[in-house]
Amino acid sequence: MAKHRVYLIPGFFGFTHMGEKPAERIVYFGHVRDVLLEGFQKRGHTAEVESVTGHPTASLEVRARLILRTIEETAASDDAVIHLIGHSTGGVDARGLVSTWMPRKAPHLLERMRSVVSVATPHHGAPMASFFLRDRRGEMLLRLLWLFTVFALRRGPRPMMFLAFRLFYSLSQTGHQLGFQSTLLDQITRLMAHLTPTEQATLEDFLSQVGQDQSIIGDLTPEKMVGFNRDTPDRPGVRYGSVITGAPPPSLLGMLRAITGKHDPGMGDLVSLRMLDPQPEVIYGAYSFLYKKSDPDARDMVTPDPSPTHDRLLRDVIGEDYRHRSDGVVPTRTQLWGELITAVVADHLDVLGHFDEPPDNVGWLKSGSHFRGPQFQGLWDRVLDFMVDGSQARP
């Protein structure tokens, strides 16, 4: 019976969790960690699964160093085999860590590395990074998010601000009683309505990091990723695999699915009180904006042709036009690296367990993908099999 150490690496703007109280906490990898621990146990293996705290928007080099430090601090107590799972940019971090930083700084850990799993990762670049880098509107969006939030927090706990959050929270609770969906906005409102001093300091520190260093944006452009892939060869003896995501392009039907929470909304749904709930419409609008900026047809994003087997699987699962699809953030055709573990119709955050299936799961994006619990379980079962099968002695 092998022992495993699994490190979950968040992507751009990623974090481990926000909030102290378990009932109000917003957790990046929470659902993934639970399903992995249960899956290893069912397979007769022992495992430690840990979310890695890095810098949300710093360069790939800075992020890799922070991740390596966490692994060195936690993995020294045993000789368990090591797996890295990176979501979005985290998958690029994981590859750089294994190919560049471990050989230089921690060769003893490299000997224990067994697999690198990337989930919805822009291996050949993210056109959205080019938007944020070159378009002043994109830069402005990031800076406004940081400046507004940090300014509000640094002003201290102003009664009117928190009264406003509490009022909004009360209104959202009333909306749920009328059948409205729970959304990420509800979670954020609930968190902000009861923000403790510790939570306030944590959030301020997170957003300060974002404001001080946004180097990751430049590192993820298609042009920069060409150089990264050239200089970052896969390590012999480490198994590389990817989870590919693609979501439905924005449409009227997609918006209706997002609002009603149903794959096939009927006339009864269209005249229900749910149609009065503005939050899903706003979030679907944000998804539509992000999908457009993800630019799956970007000419400067050069991707290799998949093998006939991979091509057939992607066509069967995501659609004949998968090369022109995106998960709302990362184009589908840029996500393949190594073995294709599985492909799913899902948006960028569905695969973390942030899909619409209350009370335990709340969708962060409203994409109309209709990704639910069975698909989530099936996806991570395949990842578990991939890690366990590759955990034997290194070739």
CSV table of C-alpha atoms in Angstrom, one decimal:
chain,number,residue,atom,x,y,z
A,1,MET,CA,0.0,0.0,0.0
A,2,ALA,CA,1.6,3.2,-1.2
A,3,LYS,CA,1.5,6.5,0.6
A,4,HIS,CA,0.8,9.6,-1.5
A,5,ARG,CA,1.3,13.3,-1.0
A,6,VAL,CA,-0.8,15.4,-3.3
A,7,TYR,CA,-0.3,19.1,-3.7
A,8,LEU,CA,-3.1,21.2,-5.2
A,9,ILE,CA,-1.8,24.4,-6.9
A,10,PRO,CA,-4.3,27.2,-7.6
A,11,GLY,CA,-4.3,29.3,-10.7
A,12,PHE,CA,-4.2,33.0,-11.5
A,13,PHE,CA,-5.9,35.0,-8.7
A,14,GLY,CA,-6.0,31.7,-6.8
A,15,PHE,CA,-6.1,31.3,-3.0
A,16,THR,CA,-6.6,28.4,-0.5
A,17,HIS,CA,-9.6,29.8,1.3
A,18,MET,CA,-11.3,33.0,2.4
A,19,GLY,CA,-13.2,33.2,5.7
A,20,GLU,CA,-12.6,31.7,9.2
A,21,LYS,CA,-16.0,30.1,9.9
A,22,PRO,CA,-16.5,26.8,8.1
A,23,ALA,CA,-20.1,27.6,7.2
A,24,GLU,CA,-19.1,30.9,5.5
A,25,ARG,CA,-15.7,29.9,4.1
A,26,ILE,CA,-15.0,30.2,0.4
A,27,VAL,CA,-12.6,27.4,-0.5
A,28,TYR,CA,-10.8,27.1,-3.8
A,29,PHE,CA,-10.0,23.4,-3.8
A,30,GLY,CA,-12.4,22.2,-1.0
A,31,HIS,CA,-14.5,19.8,-3.0
A,32,VAL,CA,-11.5,18.4,-4.8
A,33,ARG,CA,-9.6,17.7,-1.6
A,34,ASP,CA,-12.6,15.8,-0.2
A,35,VAL,CA,-13.1,13.6,-3.2
A,36,LEU,CA,-9.4,12.8,-3.5
A,37,LEU,CA,-9.1,11.7,0.1
A,38,GLU,CA,-12.1,9.5,-0.1
A,39,GLY,CA,-10.9,8.1,-3.5
A,40,PHE,CA,-7.5,7.1,-2.2
A,41,GLN,CA,-9.1,5.4,0.8
A,42,LYS,CA,-11.4,3.4,-1.4
A,43,ARG,CA,-8.4,2.3,-3.4
A,44,GLY,CA,-6.6,1.1,-0.3
A,45,HIS,CA,-4.0,3.9,-0.3
A,46,THR,CA,-3.1,6.5,2.4
A,47,ALA,CA,-2.8,10.1,1.3
A,48,GLU,CA,-2.2,13.6,2.4
A,49,VAL,CA,-3.8,16.2,0.2
A,50,GLU,CA,-2.7,19.8,0.7
A,51,SER,CA,-3.6,23.1,-1.0
A,52,VAL,CA,-0.6,25.2,-1.7
A,53,THR,CA,-0.5,28.9,-0.9
A,54,GLY,CA,1.4,30.9,-3.4
A,55,HIS,CA,1.3,34.4,-4.9
A,56,PRO,CA,-1.9,35.0,-6.8
A,57,THR,CA,-0.4,37.0,-9.7
A,58,ALA,CA,3.4,37.0,-9.4
A,59,SER,CA,5.6,35.5,-12.1
A,60,LEU,CA,5.9,31.8,-12.8
A,61,GLU,CA,9.4,31.9,-11.2
A,62,VAL,CA,8.2,33.5,-7.9
A,63,ARG,CA,5.1,31.2,-7.8
A,64,ALA,CA,7.3,28.1,-8.3
A,65,ARG,CA,9.7,29.0,-5.5
A,66,LEU,CA,6.8,29.6,-3.1
A,67,ILE,CA,5.3,26.2,-4.0
A,68,LEU,CA,8.6,24.4,-3.6
A,69,ARG,CA,9.1,25.9,-0.2
A,70,THR,CA,5.7,24.5,0.9
A,71,ILE,CA,6.5,21.1,-0.4
A,72,GLU,CA,9.9,21.0,1.3
A,73,GLU,CA,8.4,22.0,4.6
A,74,THR,CA,5.7,19.3,4.5
A,75,ALA,CA,7.1,16.4,2.6
A,76,ALA,CA,10.3,15.9,4.7
A,77,SER,CA,8.6,13.8,7.4
A,78,ASP,CA,8.1,10.7,5.2
A,79,ASP,CA,9.1,9.2,1.8
A,80,ALA,CA,5.6,9.2,0.3
A,81,VAL,CA,5.4,9.6,-3.5
A,82,ILE,CA,4.5,13.1,-4.7
A,83,HIS,CA,1.8,14.2,-7.1
A,84,LEU,CA,1.1,17.8,-8.3
A,85,ILE,CA,-2.3,18.9,-9.5
A,86,GLY,CA,-2.4,22.4,-11.0
A,87,HIS,CA,-5.6,24.2,-11.9
A,88,SER,CA,-5.3,26.7,-14.7
A,89,THR,CA,-2.0,28.6,-14.3
A,90,GLY,CA,-1.2,26.1,-11.5
A,91,GLY,CA,-0.6,23.4,-14.2
A,92,VAL,CA,2.1,25.6,-15.7
A,93,ASP,CA,3.6,26.2,-12.3
A,94,ALA,CA,3.7,22.5,-11.7
A,95,ARG,CA,5.6,21.8,-14.9
A,96,GLY,CA,8.1,24.5,-14.2
A,97,LEU,CA,8.6,23.3,-10.7
A,98,VAL,CA,9.4,19.7,-11.7
A,99,SER,CA,11.5,20.6,-14.8
A,100,THR,CA,13.5,23.6,-13.5
A,101,TRP,CA,13.4,24.2,-9.7
A,102,MET,CA,13.3,20.7,-8.2
A,103,PRO,CA,16.5,19.5,-10.1
A,104,ARG,CA,18.3,22.6,-8.9
A,105,LYS,CA,17.0,23.1,-5.4
A,106,ALA,CA,15.5,19.8,-4.2
A,107,PRO,CA,16.7,16.7,-6.2
A,108,HIS,CA,15.7,14.5,-3.3
A,109,LEU,CA,12.1,15.5,-3.9
A,110,LEU,CA,12.4,15.0,-7.6
A,111,GLU,CA,13.1,11.3,-7.0
A,112,ARG,CA,9.7,11.0,-5.3
A,113,MET,CA,7.8,12.8,-8.1
A,114,ARG,CA,5.3,10.5,-9.8
A,115,SER,CA,2.8,12.6,-11.7
A,116,VAL,CA,1.8,16.1,-12.8
A,117,VAL,CA,-1.8,16.7,-13.6
A,118,SER,CA,-3.0,19.9,-15.2
A,119,VAL,CA,-6.6,20.9,-15.2
A,120,ALA,CA,-7.9,23.5,-17.6
A,121,THR,CA,-4.3,24.8,-18.1
A,122,PRO,CA,-3.2,27.2,-20.8
A,123,HIS,CA,-0.1,25.2,-21.9
A,124,HIS,CA,0.2,27.1,-25.2
A,125,GLY,CA,-0.8,30.5,-23.8
A,126,ALA,CA,-4.0,32.3,-22.8
A,127,PRO,CA,-5.2,35.0,-25.2
A,128,MET,CA,-6.9,36.7,-22.2
A,129,ALA,CA,-3.5,37.4,-20.8
A,130,SER,CA,-2.8,39.4,-23.9
A,131,PHE,CA,-6.0,41.4,-23.4
A,132,PHE,CA,-5.0,42.3,-19.8
A,133,LEU,CA,-1.4,43.1,-20.8
A,134,ARG,CA,-2.1,45.1,-24.0
A,135,ASP,CA,-5.5,46.6,-23.5
A,136,ARG,CA,-5.7,49.4,-21.1
A,137,ARG,CA,-9.3,48.4,-20.2
A,138,GLY,CA,-8.0,45.0,-19.0
A,139,GLU,CA,-5.3,46.6,-16.9
A,140,MET,CA,-7.8,49.0,-15.6
A,141,LEU,CA,-10.1,46.2,-14.5
A,142,LEU,CA,-7.4,44.6,-12.4
A,143,ARG,CA,-6.2,47.8,-10.9
A,144,LEU,CA,-9.7,49.0,-10.0
A,145,LEU,CA,-10.5,45.7,-8.3
A,146,TRP,CA,-7.4,46.0,-6.2
A,147,LEU,CA,-7.6,49.8,-5.5
A,148,PHE,CA,-11.3,49.9,-4.6
A,149,THR,CA,-11.2,46.9,-2.3
A,150,VAL,CA,-8.0,47.7,-0.5
A,151,PHE,CA,-9.0,51.3,-0.1
A,152,ALA,CA,-12.3,50.2,1.4
A,153,LEU,CA,-10.6,47.8,3.8
A,154,ARG,CA,-7.9,50.2,4.8
A,155,ARG,CA,-10.5,52.8,5.8
A,156,GLY,CA,-11.4,50.4,8.6
A,157,PRO,CA,-14.7,48.7,9.5
A,158,ARG,CA,-17.0,51.6,8.6
A,159,PRO,CA,-20.5,50.9,9.9
A,160,MET,CA,-22.3,52.0,6.8
A,161,MET,CA,-20.3,49.8,4.5
A,162,PHE,CA,-21.0,46.7,6.6
A,163,LEU,CA,-24.6,47.6,7.1
A,164,ALA,CA,-24.9,47.7,3.4
A,165,PHE,CA,-23.4,44.2,3.1
A,166,ARG,CA,-25.7,42.9,5.8
A,167,LEU,CA,-28.7,44.5,4.1
A,168,PHE,CA,-27.7,42.9,0.8
A,169,TYR,CA,-27.2,39.6,2.5
A,170,SER,CA,-30.7,39.8,4.1
A,171,LEU,CA,-32.2,40.5,0.7
A,172,SER,CA,-30.4,37.5,-0.9
A,173,GLN,CA,-31.7,35.3,1.9
A,174,THR,CA,-35.2,36.5,1.1
A,175,GLY,CA,-34.5,35.7,-2.5
A,176,HIS,CA,-33.6,32.2,-1.7
A,177,GLN,CA,-36.9,31.7,0.0
A,178,LEU,CA,-38.6,32.7,-3.2
A,179,GLY,CA,-36.6,30.1,-5.1
A,180,PHE,CA,-33.6,32.2,-6.3
A,181,GLN,CA,-30.3,30.5,-6.8
A,182,SER,CA,-27.3,30.8,-4.5
A,183,THR,CA,-24.4,32.4,-6.2
A,184,LEU,CA,-20.8,33.3,-5.5
A,185,LEU,CA,-22.0,36.9,-5.0
A,186,ASP,CA,-24.1,35.6,-2.1
A,187,GLN,CA,-21.0,33.9,-0.6
A,188,ILE,CA,-18.9,37.0,-0.9
A,189,THR,CA,-21.7,39.2,0.6
A,190,ARG,CA,-22.2,36.8,3.5
A,191,LEU,CA,-18.4,36.8,4.1
A,192,MET,CA,-18.1,40.6,3.9
A,193,ALA,CA,-21.2,41.1,6.1
A,194,HIS,CA,-19.6,39.4,9.0
A,195,LEU,CA,-15.9,40.1,8.3
A,196,THR,CA,-13.7,39.6,11.4
A,197,PRO,CA,-10.5,41.6,11.9
A,198,THR,CA,-8.4,38.5,10.9
A,199,GLU,CA,-10.4,38.0,7.8
A,200,GLN,CA,-10.2,41.7,6.9
A,201,ALA,CA,-6.4,41.5,7.3
A,202,THR,CA,-6.1,38.3,5.2
A,203,LEU,CA,-8.2,39.8,2.4
A,204,GLU,CA,-6.3,43.0,2.4
A,205,ASP,CA,-2.9,41.1,2.2
A,206,PHE,CA,-4.2,39.0,-0.7
A,207,LEU,CA,-5.3,42.1,-2.7
A,208,SER,CA,-2.1,44.0,-1.8
A,209,GLN,CA,-0.1,41.1,-3.4
A,210,VAL,CA,-2.3,41.4,-6.5
A,211,GLY,CA,-1.7,45.2,-6.7
A,212,GLN,CA,2.1,44.9,-6.2
A,213,ASP,CA,2.9,42.2,-8.7
A,214,GLN,CA,1.0,41.2,-11.8
A,215,SER,CA,3.9,39.6,-13.7
A,216,ILE,CA,2.0,36.4,-14.4
A,217,ILE,CA,-0.1,38.1,-17.0
A,218,GLY,CA,3.0,38.7,-19.2
A,219,ASP,CA,4.2,35.1,-18.6
A,220,LEU,CA,1.0,33.5,-20.0
A,221,THR,CA,0.7,35.2,-23.4
A,222,PRO,CA,0.9,32.7,-26.3
A,223,GLU,CA,4.3,34.2,-27.3
A,224,LYS,CA,5.9,33.7,-23.9
A,225,MET,CA,4.5,30.2,-23.5
A,226,VAL,CA,6.3,29.1,-26.7
A,227,GLY,CA,9.6,29.9,-25.0
A,228,PHE,CA,8.4,28.3,-21.7
A,229,ASN,CA,7.5,25.0,-23.5
A,230,ARG,CA,10.9,25.0,-25.4
A,231,ASP,CA,12.8,25.5,-22.1
A,232,THR,CA,10.7,23.3,-19.9
A,233,PRO,CA,11.0,19.6,-21.1
A,234,ASP,CA,9.1,16.9,-19.3
A,235,ARG,CA,11.1,15.0,-16.7
A,236,PRO,CA,11.8,11.3,-17.4
A,237,GLY,CA,10.0,9.1,-14.9
A,238,VAL,CA,7.2,11.6,-14.2
A,239,ARG,CA,3.8,11.0,-15.7
A,240,TYR,CA,2.1,14.0,-17.3
A,241,GLY,CA,-1.7,14.2,-17.9
A,242,SER,CA,-4.3,16.8,-18.5
A,243,VAL,CA,-8.0,17.4,-17.9
A,244,ILE,CA,-9.6,19.3,-20.8
A,245,THR,CA,-12.6,21.6,-20.4
A,246,GLY,CA,-14.9,23.3,-22.8
A,247,ALA,CA,-18.1,25.2,-22.1
A,248,PRO,CA,-21.1,26.1,-24.3
A,249,PRO,CA,-20.6,29.4,-26.1
A,250,PRO,CA,-22.8,32.2,-24.8
A,251,SER,CA,-26.3,32.1,-26.2
A,252,LEU,CA,-29.9,32.9,-25.2
A,253,LEU,CA,-30.5,29.3,-24.3
A,254,GLY,CA,-27.4,29.3,-22.2
A,255,MET,CA,-28.6,32.4,-20.3
A,256,LEU,CA,-32.0,30.7,-19.7
A,257,ARG,CA,-30.2,27.6,-18.4
A,258,ALA,CA,-28.0,29.8,-16.1
A,259,ILE,CA,-31.1,31.6,-14.7
A,260,THR,CA,-33.3,28.6,-14.2
A,261,GLY,CA,-30.6,26.1,-13.3
A,262,LYS,CA,-32.1,23.6,-15.7
A,263,HIS,CA,-30.7,22.0,-18.9
A,264,ASP,CA,-34.1,22.1,-20.6
A,265,PRO,CA,-36.1,25.0,-19.2
A,266,GLY,CA,-39.8,25.0,-20.1
A,267,MET,CA,-42.5,27.6,-20.2
A,268,GLY,CA,-43.2,27.1,-16.5
A,269,ASP,CA,-39.7,28.0,-15.7
A,270,LEU,CA,-39.8,31.1,-17.9
A,271,VAL,CA,-42.7,32.6,-15.9
A,272,SER,CA,-41.4,31.6,-12.5
A,273,LEU,CA,-40.1,34.0,-9.8
A,274,ARG,CA,-36.6,32.8,-10.6
A,275,MET,CA,-36.7,35.0,-13.8
A,276,LEU,CA,-36.8,38.0,-11.5
A,277,ASP,CA,-33.5,37.2,-9.9
A,278,PRO,CA,-30.9,39.5,-11.4
A,279,GLN,CA,-27.8,37.8,-10.1
A,280,PRO,CA,-27.6,34.9,-12.5
A,281,GLU,CA,-28.1,37.3,-15.4
A,282,VAL,CA,-25.3,39.5,-14.2
A,283,ILE,CA,-22.9,36.6,-13.7
A,284,TYR,CA,-23.9,35.1,-17.1
A,285,GLY,CA,-23.1,38.4,-18.6
A,286,ALA,CA,-19.6,38.3,-16.9
A,287,TYR,CA,-19.2,34.8,-18.3
A,288,SER,CA,-20.1,36.0,-21.8
A,289,PHE,CA,-17.5,38.8,-21.5
A,290,LEU,CA,-14.8,36.4,-20.3
A,291,TYR,CA,-15.6,33.9,-23.0
A,292,LYS,CA,-15.2,36.5,-25.7
A,293,LYS,CA,-11.9,37.7,-24.2
A,294,SER,CA,-10.6,34.1,-24.0
A,295,ASP,CA,-10.5,34.3,-27.8
A,296,PRO,CA,-10.3,30.5,-28.7
A,297,ASP,CA,-9.6,31.4,-32.3
A,298,ALA,CA,-6.6,33.7,-31.6
A,299,ARG,CA,-4.1,33.5,-34.4
A,300,ASP,CA,-1.1,34.0,-32.2
A,301,MET,CA,-1.9,30.9,-30.2
A,302,VAL,CA,-0.2,28.0,-32.0
A,303,THR,CA,-1.2,24.6,-30.7
A,304,PRO,CA,0.0,21.2,-31.9
A,305,ASP,CA,-2.4,18.8,-33.6
A,306,PRO,CA,-3.7,16.1,-31.1
A,307,SER,CA,-3.3,12.5,-31.8
A,308,PRO,CA,-6.2,10.8,-33.7
A,309,THR,CA,-7.3,9.2,-30.5
A,310,HIS,CA,-7.3,12.4,-28.5
A,311,ASP,CA,-9.0,14.2,-31.4
A,312,ARG,CA,-11.8,11.7,-31.6
A,313,LEU,CA,-12.4,11.9,-27.8
A,314,LEU,CA,-12.5,15.7,-27.8
A,315,ARG,CA,-14.9,15.7,-30.7
A,316,ASP,CA,-17.2,13.1,-29.0
A,317,VAL,CA,-17.2,14.9,-25.6
A,318,ILE,CA,-17.0,18.6,-26.3
A,319,GLY,CA,-18.1,18.8,-29.9
A,320,GLU,CA,-16.9,18.8,-33.5
A,321,ASP,CA,-15.9,22.4,-33.0
A,322,TYR,CA,-13.9,21.9,-29.9
A,323,ARG,CA,-10.9,23.8,-31.5
A,324,HIS,CA,-13.1,26.9,-31.4
A,325,ARG,CA,-14.3,26.4,-27.8
A,326,SER,CA,-13.2,27.8,-24.5
A,327,ASP,CA,-14.1,27.1,-20.8
A,328,GLY,CA,-14.8,30.8,-20.4
A,329,VAL,CA,-11.2,31.6,-19.5
A,330,VAL,CA,-8.9,29.1,-21.3
A,331,PRO,CA,-9.3,27.9,-24.9
A,332,THR,CA,-9.9,24.2,-25.1
A,333,ARG,CA,-7.2,23.6,-27.7
A,334,THR,CA,-4.4,25.0,-25.5
A,335,GLN,CA,-5.1,22.6,-22.6
A,336,LEU,CA,-3.6,19.3,-23.8
A,337,TRP,CA,-0.3,18.3,-22.4
A,338,GLY,CA,0.9,14.7,-22.0
A,339,GLU,CA,-1.8,12.1,-21.7
A,340,LEU,CA,-5.4,13.0,-22.0
A,341,ILE,CA,-6.9,11.9,-18.7
A,342,THR,CA,-10.5,13.0,-19.5
A,343,ALA,CA,-12.4,15.7,-21.2
A,344,VAL,CA,-15.6,17.3,-19.9
A,345,VAL,CA,-18.2,19.9,-20.9
A,346,ALA,CA,-17.6,22.3,-18.0
A,347,ASP,CA,-16.5,25.9,-17.4
A,348,HIS,CA,-13.2,26.9,-15.8
A,349,LEU,CA,-14.4,26.6,-12.2
A,350,ASP,CA,-17.0,23.7,-12.5
A,351,VAL,CA,-14.1,21.2,-12.3
A,352,LEU,CA,-13.2,22.5,-8.8
A,353,GLY,CA,-16.7,21.6,-7.5
A,354,HIS,CA,-18.0,25.1,-8.0
A,355,PHE,CA,-21.1,24.2,-10.0
A,356,ASP,CA,-24.8,24.7,-9.3
A,357,GLU,CA,-26.0,21.9,-7.0
A,358,PRO,CA,-27.1,23.3,-3.7
A,359,PRO,CA,-26.7,23.2,-0.8
A,360,ASP,CA,-23.1,21.9,-0.9
A,361,ASN,CA,-22.1,23.3,-4.3
A,362,VAL,CA,-22.4,26.8,-5.6
A,363,GLY,CA,-21.5,27.8,-9.1
A,364,TRP,CA,-19.0,30.7,-9.5
A,365,LEU,CA,-19.6,31.1,-13.2
A,366,LYS,CA,-23.0,30.8,-14.8
A,367,SER,CA,-22.1,29.1,-18.1
A,368,GLY,CA,-25.1,26.8,-18.7
A,369,SER,CA,-22.7,23.8,-18.9
A,370,HIS,CA,-25.0,21.8,-16.6
A,371,PHE,CA,-22.0,20.2,-15.0
A,372,ARG,CA,-23.1,18.3,-11.9
A,373,GLY,CA,-22.0,15.9,-9.2
A,374,PRO,CA,-21.8,12.7,-11.3
A,375,GLN,CA,-19.5,14.4,-13.8
A,376,PHE,CA,-17.4,15.8,-11.0
A,377,GLN,CA,-17.0,12.4,-9.4
A,378,GLY,CA,-16.2,10.8,-12.7
A,379,LEU,CA,-13.6,13.3,-13.6
A,380,TRP,CA,-11.7,13.0,-10.3
A,381,ASP,CA,-12.0,9.2,-10.3
A,382,ARG,CA,-10.1,9.2,-13.6
A,383,VAL,CA,-7.5,11.5,-12.1
A,384,LEU,CA,-7.1,9.2,-9.1
A,385,ASP,CA,-6.7,6.2,-11.4
A,386,PHE,CA,-4.0,8.1,-13.3
A,387,MET,CA,-2.1,8.9,-10.1
A,388,VAL,CA,-2.4,5.5,-8.6
A,389,ASP,CA,-1.4,3.7,-11.8
A,390,GLY,CA,1.7,5.9,-12.1
A,391,SER,CA,2.8,5.6,-8.5
A,392,GLN,CA,4.8,2.5,-9.0
A,393,ALA,CA,8.6,2.4,-9.2
A,394,ARG,CA,10.1,5.0,-11.5
A,395,PRO,CA,11.2,3.7,-14.9
